[in-house]
Tab-separated table of C-alpha atoms in Angstrom:
chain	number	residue	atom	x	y	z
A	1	UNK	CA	6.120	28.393	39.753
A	2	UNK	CA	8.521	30.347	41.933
A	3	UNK	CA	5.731	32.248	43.903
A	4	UNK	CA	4.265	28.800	44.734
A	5	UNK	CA	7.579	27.493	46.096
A	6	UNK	CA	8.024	30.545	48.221
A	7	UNK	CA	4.374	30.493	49.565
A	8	UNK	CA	5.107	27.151	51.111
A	9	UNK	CA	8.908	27.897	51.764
A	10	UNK	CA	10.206	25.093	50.195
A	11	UNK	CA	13.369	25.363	48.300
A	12	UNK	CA	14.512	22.438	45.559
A	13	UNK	CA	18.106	22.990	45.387
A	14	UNK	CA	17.690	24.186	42.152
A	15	UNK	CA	18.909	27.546	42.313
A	16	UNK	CA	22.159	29.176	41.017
A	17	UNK	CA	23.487	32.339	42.265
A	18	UNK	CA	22.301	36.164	40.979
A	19	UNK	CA	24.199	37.350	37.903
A	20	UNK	CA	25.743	33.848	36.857
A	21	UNK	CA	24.579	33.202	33.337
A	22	UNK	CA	24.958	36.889	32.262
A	23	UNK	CA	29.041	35.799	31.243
A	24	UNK	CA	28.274	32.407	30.788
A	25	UNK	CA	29.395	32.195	27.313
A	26	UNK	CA	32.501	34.259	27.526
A	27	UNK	CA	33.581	32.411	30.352
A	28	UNK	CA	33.426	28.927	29.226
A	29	UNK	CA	34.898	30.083	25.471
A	30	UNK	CA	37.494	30.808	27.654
A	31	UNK	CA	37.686	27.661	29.453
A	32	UNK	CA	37.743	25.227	26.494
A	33	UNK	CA	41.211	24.006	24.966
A	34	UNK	CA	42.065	25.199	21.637
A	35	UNK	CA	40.374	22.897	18.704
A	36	UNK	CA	43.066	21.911	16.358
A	37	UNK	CA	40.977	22.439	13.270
A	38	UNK	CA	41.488	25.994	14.277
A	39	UNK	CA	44.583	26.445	14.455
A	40	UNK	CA	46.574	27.860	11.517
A	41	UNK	CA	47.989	24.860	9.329
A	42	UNK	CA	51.500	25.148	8.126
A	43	UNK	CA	51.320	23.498	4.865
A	44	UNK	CA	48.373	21.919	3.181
A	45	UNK	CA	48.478	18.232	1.960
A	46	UNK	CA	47.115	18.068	-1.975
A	47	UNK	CA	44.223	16.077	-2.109
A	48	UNK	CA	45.194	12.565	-3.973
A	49	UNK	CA	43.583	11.531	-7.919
A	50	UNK	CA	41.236	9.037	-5.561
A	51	UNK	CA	40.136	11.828	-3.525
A	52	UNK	CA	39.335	13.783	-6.136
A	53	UNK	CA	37.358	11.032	-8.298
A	54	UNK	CA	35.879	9.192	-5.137
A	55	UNK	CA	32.552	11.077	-5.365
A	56	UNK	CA	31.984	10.595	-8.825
A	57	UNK	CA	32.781	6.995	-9.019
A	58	UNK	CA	29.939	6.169	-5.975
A	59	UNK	CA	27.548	8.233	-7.590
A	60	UNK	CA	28.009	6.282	-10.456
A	61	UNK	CA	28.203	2.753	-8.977
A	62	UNK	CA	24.757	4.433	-7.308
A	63	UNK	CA	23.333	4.942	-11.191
A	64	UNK	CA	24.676	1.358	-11.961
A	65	UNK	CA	22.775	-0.315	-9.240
A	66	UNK	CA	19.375	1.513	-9.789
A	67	UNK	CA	19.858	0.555	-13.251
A	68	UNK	CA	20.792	-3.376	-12.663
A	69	UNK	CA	17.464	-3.231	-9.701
A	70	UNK	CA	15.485	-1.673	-12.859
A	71	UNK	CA	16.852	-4.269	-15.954
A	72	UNK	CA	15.918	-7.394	-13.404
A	73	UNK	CA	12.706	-5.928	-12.499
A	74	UNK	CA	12.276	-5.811	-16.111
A	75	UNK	CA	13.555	-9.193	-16.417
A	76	UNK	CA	10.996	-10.764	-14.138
A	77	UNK	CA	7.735	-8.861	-15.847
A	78	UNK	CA	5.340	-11.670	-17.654
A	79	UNK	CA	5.917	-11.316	-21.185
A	80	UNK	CA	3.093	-9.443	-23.208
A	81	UNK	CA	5.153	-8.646	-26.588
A	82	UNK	CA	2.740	-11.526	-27.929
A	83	UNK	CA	-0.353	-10.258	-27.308
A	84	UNK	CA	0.645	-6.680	-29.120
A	85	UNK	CA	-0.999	-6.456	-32.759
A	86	UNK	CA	2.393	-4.788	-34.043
A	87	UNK	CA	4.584	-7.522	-33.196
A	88	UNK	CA	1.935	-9.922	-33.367
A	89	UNK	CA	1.204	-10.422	-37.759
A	90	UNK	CA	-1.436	-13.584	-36.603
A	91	UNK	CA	-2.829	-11.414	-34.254
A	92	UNK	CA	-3.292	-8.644	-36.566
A	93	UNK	CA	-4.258	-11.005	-39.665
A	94	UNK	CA	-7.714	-12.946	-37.613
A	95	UNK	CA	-8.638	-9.051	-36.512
A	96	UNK	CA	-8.431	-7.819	-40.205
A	97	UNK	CA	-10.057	-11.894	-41.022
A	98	UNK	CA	-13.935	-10.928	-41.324
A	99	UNK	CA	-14.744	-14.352	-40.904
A	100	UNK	CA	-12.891	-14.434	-37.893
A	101	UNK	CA	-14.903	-11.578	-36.102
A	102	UNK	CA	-18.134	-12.534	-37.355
A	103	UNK	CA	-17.884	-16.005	-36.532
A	104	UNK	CA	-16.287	-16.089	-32.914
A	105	UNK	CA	-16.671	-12.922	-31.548
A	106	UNK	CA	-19.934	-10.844	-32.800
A	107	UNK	CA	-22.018	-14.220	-33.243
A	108	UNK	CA	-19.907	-16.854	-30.755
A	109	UNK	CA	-18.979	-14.480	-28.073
A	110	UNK	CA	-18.788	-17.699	-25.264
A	111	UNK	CA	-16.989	-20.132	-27.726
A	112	UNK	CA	-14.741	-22.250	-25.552
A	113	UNK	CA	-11.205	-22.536	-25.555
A	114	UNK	CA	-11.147	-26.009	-26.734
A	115	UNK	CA	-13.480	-25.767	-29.539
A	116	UNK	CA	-10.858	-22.708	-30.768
A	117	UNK	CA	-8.506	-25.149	-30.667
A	118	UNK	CA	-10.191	-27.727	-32.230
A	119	UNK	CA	-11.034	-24.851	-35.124
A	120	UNK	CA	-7.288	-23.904	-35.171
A	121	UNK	CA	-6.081	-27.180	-35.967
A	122	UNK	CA	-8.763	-27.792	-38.650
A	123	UNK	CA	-7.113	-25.140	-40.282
A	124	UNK	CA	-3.678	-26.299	-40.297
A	125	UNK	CA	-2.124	-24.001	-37.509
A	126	UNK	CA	1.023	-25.793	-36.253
A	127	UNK	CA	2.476	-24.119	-32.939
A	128	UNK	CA	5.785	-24.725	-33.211
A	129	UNK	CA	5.745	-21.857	-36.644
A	130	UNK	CA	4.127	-19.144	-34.121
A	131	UNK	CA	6.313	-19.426	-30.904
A	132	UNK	CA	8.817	-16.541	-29.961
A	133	UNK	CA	11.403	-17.630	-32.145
A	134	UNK	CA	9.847	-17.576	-34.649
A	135	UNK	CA	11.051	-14.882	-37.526
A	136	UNK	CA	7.856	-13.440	-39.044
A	137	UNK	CA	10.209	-10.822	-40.822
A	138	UNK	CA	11.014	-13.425	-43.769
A	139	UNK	CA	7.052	-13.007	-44.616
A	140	UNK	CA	5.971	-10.009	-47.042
A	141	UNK	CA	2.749	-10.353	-45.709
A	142	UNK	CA	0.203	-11.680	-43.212
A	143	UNK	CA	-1.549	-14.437	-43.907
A	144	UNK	CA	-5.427	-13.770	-45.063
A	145	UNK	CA	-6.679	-16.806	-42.771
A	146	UNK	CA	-6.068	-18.599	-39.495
């Protein structure tokens, strides 16, 4: 670039004299006020209890948070506990039902949802027994038909 500018004699102002950055750096260390982190302190202050615990108490406030974001998350997830054959002893009892399985789904695999309900009825199911409340842990066992 510098052969180019002489070529057509054209100077940009940019230019500093021969020599100046070679004690660039010890001259403006030199020129700089004294920083007063530097300078040698008479007598330290002892950091306070608050100082001491401040990190630990926002790293666990941190842990808290995650963990309340995490618990209403949680919260706001559809509810499939009912649909699980362990918690689920009317579930488990039509899948273990042979009847059941042969008849609606081996043989009746499109049976509609009304005529299940219509079949459920029949047979005495009563939905206010099998709602979430409900406390199948007084039963010994699972009922052999639905």
């Amino acid at each position: 670039m510098k052969d180019i500018l002489e070529k057509v004699n054209r100077n940009d102002g940019m230019t500093v004299p021969d020599g100046y950055f070679d004690d660039f750096a010890a001259r403006m260390a030199a020129s700089l006020p004294e920083r007063e982190w530097e300078k040698p302190a008479g007598r330290v202050m002892p950091r306070s209890v608050w100082q001491k615990m401040r990190p630990y108490v926002y790293l666990a406030a941190m842990f808290m948070g995650v963990w309340c974001m995490m618990k209403m998350f949680d919260l706001m997830r559809p509810d499939t506990a009912g649909l699980s054959f362990d918690n689920n002893p009317v579930l488990t009892a039509a899948v273990n039902n042979d009847y059941f399985v042969s008849d609606y789904v081996i043989t009746q695999g499109d049976v509609s949802e009304y005529q299940l309900m219509e079949d459920l009825y029949e047979t005495g199911y009563v939905p206010a027994e099998y709602d979430a409340s409900y406390d199948y842990a007084d039963y010994d066992s699972v009922p052999a038909e639905i």
